[in-house]
Amino acid sequence: MGRWRDGRAKLVVHADGHGGSGYGEGAEGSAVTVPLELATSFRARTRGLLGRDGIDGAILLSPASSIHTFRMRFAIDVAYLDRKLNVLNVHTVKPGRLTLPRLRARHVLESDAGTMAGWGLRPGARVTVEESTRLS
């Protein structure tokens, strides 16, 4: 896992927690792929989901260990990830709230409220990020 840049990618949720390459091979090795926005610059992390009415997929704030939902228009699911992209905690945050920093969290994943459970994203799960290849 190198250093990411602001842009688009794919989030792969490995519900079994292993993060292997068993895409779609039954319940044990199944994975869910979700559209992902990467917010790694200070400006992109600060903007986050402010001013939006929703998100298609998720946004990954990195580095980050806490978030706020002041001036947001909708509730969000929030997952705290460690440096190896293991899910530490997942919960729903209403607009106008501030979360405390999470110990060991290095990244924060955000999506529309109620979507992460459908992806199998829960404490102990592992995710991977597949960056889009760009031509310079």
GROMACS .gro file of C-alpha atoms in nm:
model
  136
    1MET     CA    1   0.000   0.000   0.000
    2GLY     CA    2   0.169   0.316  -0.118
    3ARG     CA    3   0.063   0.671  -0.067
    4TRP     CA    4  -0.272   0.753  -0.224
    5ARG     CA    5  -0.367   1.068  -0.412
    6ASP     CA    6  -0.703   1.247  -0.433
    7GLY     CA    7  -0.922   1.083  -0.694
    8ARG     CA    8  -1.130   0.779  -0.772
    9ALA     CA    9  -1.067   0.418  -0.681
   10LYS     CA   10  -1.249   0.099  -0.583
   11LEU     CA   11  -1.303  -0.022  -0.229
   12VAL     CA   12  -1.306  -0.399  -0.190
   13VAL     CA   13  -1.471  -0.524   0.130
   14HIS     CA   14  -1.349  -0.868   0.233
   15ALA     CA   15  -1.618  -0.982   0.473
   16ASP     CA   16  -1.414  -1.284   0.586
   17GLY     CA   17  -1.142  -1.049   0.712
   18HIS     CA   18  -0.860  -1.210   0.514
   19GLY     CA   19  -0.832  -0.971   0.219
   20GLY     CA   20  -0.732  -1.252  -0.014
   21SER     CA   21  -0.799  -1.280  -0.384
   22GLY     CA   22  -1.109  -1.502  -0.365
   23TYR     CA   23  -1.346  -1.263  -0.541
   24GLY     CA   24  -1.695  -1.407  -0.567
   25GLU     CA   25  -1.599  -1.760  -0.465
   26GLY     CA   26  -1.877  -1.838  -0.220
   27ALA     CA   27  -1.947  -1.693   0.123
   28GLU     CA   28  -1.600  -1.757   0.268
   29GLY     CA   29  -1.404  -1.580  -0.005
   30SER     CA   30  -1.668  -1.334  -0.124
   31ALA     CA   31  -1.590  -0.967  -0.163
   32VAL     CA   32  -1.798  -0.658  -0.239
   33THR     CA   33  -1.658  -0.383  -0.464
   34VAL     CA   34  -1.776  -0.026  -0.407
   35PRO     CA   35  -1.696   0.301  -0.591
   36LEU     CA   36  -1.455   0.505  -0.377
   37GLU     CA   37  -1.336   0.864  -0.361
   38LEU     CA   38  -0.994   0.923  -0.208
   39ALA     CA   39  -0.951   1.239   0.000
   40THR     CA   40  -0.585   1.255   0.100
   41SER     CA   41  -0.498   1.623   0.070
   42PHE     CA   42  -0.583   1.863   0.351
   43ARG     CA   43  -0.829   2.045   0.125
   44ALA     CA   44  -1.010   1.729   0.011
   45ARG     CA   45  -1.032   1.591   0.367
   46THR     CA   46  -1.166   1.923   0.496
   47ARG     CA   47  -1.433   1.936   0.224
   48GLY     CA   48  -1.530   1.567   0.258
   49LEU     CA   49  -1.905   1.528   0.207
   50LEU     CA   50  -1.999   1.886   0.295
   51GLY     CA   51  -2.255   2.041   0.060
   52ARG     CA   52  -2.365   1.707  -0.086
   53ASP     CA   53  -2.700   1.531  -0.064
   54GLY     CA   54  -2.547   1.183  -0.070
   55ILE     CA   55  -2.265   0.975  -0.210
   56ASP     CA   56  -2.248   0.691  -0.460
   57GLY     CA   57  -2.024   0.444  -0.278
   58ALA     CA   58  -1.787   0.581  -0.015
   59ILE     CA   59  -1.515   0.835   0.057
   60LEU     CA   60  -1.188   0.750   0.231
   61LEU     CA   61  -1.026   1.024   0.440
   62SER     CA   62  -0.657   0.958   0.492
   63PRO     CA   63  -0.493   1.027   0.725
   64ALA     CA   64  -0.778   1.077   0.972
   65SER     CA   65  -0.887   0.940   1.309
   66SER     CA   66  -1.203   1.144   1.375
   67ILE     CA   67  -1.469   1.335   1.181
   68HIS     CA   68  -1.744   1.592   1.222
   69THR     CA   69  -2.079   1.626   1.051
   70PHE     CA   70  -2.138   1.999   1.104
   71ARG     CA   71  -2.319   2.154   0.803
   72MET     CA   72  -2.389   1.809   0.657
   73ARG     CA   73  -2.730   1.735   0.506
   74PHE     CA   74  -2.757   1.363   0.581
   75ALA     CA   75  -2.655   1.096   0.831
   76ILE     CA   76  -2.351   0.884   0.743
   77ASP     CA   77  -2.200   0.549   0.827
   78VAL     CA   78  -1.844   0.588   0.954
   79ALA     CA   79  -1.581   0.312   0.966
   80TYR     CA   80  -1.248   0.361   1.139
   81LEU     CA   81  -0.960   0.169   0.981
   82ASP     CA   82  -0.612   0.089   1.114
   83ARG     CA   83  -0.297   0.127   0.906
   84LYS     CA   84  -0.347  -0.222   0.755
   85LEU     CA   85  -0.707  -0.134   0.654
   86ASN     CA   86  -0.869  -0.356   0.916
   87VAL     CA   87  -1.205  -0.221   1.036
   88LEU     CA   88  -1.185  -0.114   1.401
   89ASN     CA   89  -1.536   0.025   1.447
   90VAL     CA   90  -1.845   0.117   1.246
   91HIS     CA   91  -2.132   0.342   1.350
   92THR     CA   92  -2.385   0.591   1.216
   93VAL     CA   93  -2.338   0.963   1.279
   94LYS     CA   94  -2.618   1.219   1.247
   95PRO     CA   95  -2.560   1.571   1.110
   96GLY     CA   96  -2.418   1.825   1.356
   97ARG     CA   97  -2.199   1.580   1.551
   98LEU     CA   98  -1.828   1.553   1.635
   99THR     CA   99  -1.659   1.217   1.693
  100LEU     CA  100  -1.368   1.165   1.927
  101PRO     CA  101  -1.039   1.044   1.778
  102ARG     CA  102  -1.017   0.664   1.769
  103LEU     CA  103  -0.708   0.499   1.909
  104ARG     CA  104  -0.511   0.316   1.633
  105ALA     CA  105  -0.731   0.464   1.357
  106ARG     CA  106  -0.537   0.596   1.055
  107HIS     CA  107  -0.816   0.621   0.797
  108VAL     CA  108  -1.189   0.701   0.807
  109LEU     CA  109  -1.439   0.564   0.557
  110GLU     CA  110  -1.774   0.744   0.510
  111SER     CA  111  -2.090   0.648   0.319
  112ASP     CA  112  -2.466   0.705   0.330
  113ALA     CA  113  -2.623   0.581   0.654
  114GLY     CA  114  -2.720   0.214   0.636
  115THR     CA  115  -2.500   0.114   0.342
  116MET     CA  116  -2.197  -0.036   0.519
  117ALA     CA  117  -2.393  -0.320   0.678
  118GLY     CA  118  -2.507  -0.425   0.330
  119TRP     CA  119  -2.144  -0.445   0.220
  120GLY     CA  120  -2.054  -0.668   0.516
  121LEU     CA  121  -1.839  -0.392   0.665
  122ARG     CA  122  -1.810  -0.457   1.038
  123PRO     CA  123  -1.537  -0.463   1.302
  124GLY     CA  124  -1.280  -0.727   1.209
  125ALA     CA  125  -1.346  -0.706   0.833
  126ARG     CA  126  -1.062  -0.603   0.602
  127VAL     CA  127  -1.076  -0.372   0.303
  128THR     CA  128  -0.840  -0.305   0.015
  129VAL     CA  129  -0.818  -0.004  -0.215
  130GLU     CA  130  -0.769  -0.051  -0.590
  131GLU     CA  131  -0.659   0.277  -0.741
  132SER     CA  132  -0.760   0.368  -1.094
  133THR     CA  133  -0.467   0.384  -1.333
  134ARG     CA  134  -0.422   0.732  -1.473
  135LEU     CA  135  -0.237   0.851  -1.777
  136SER     CA  136  -0.017   1.152  -1.702
   0.00000   0.00000   0.00000
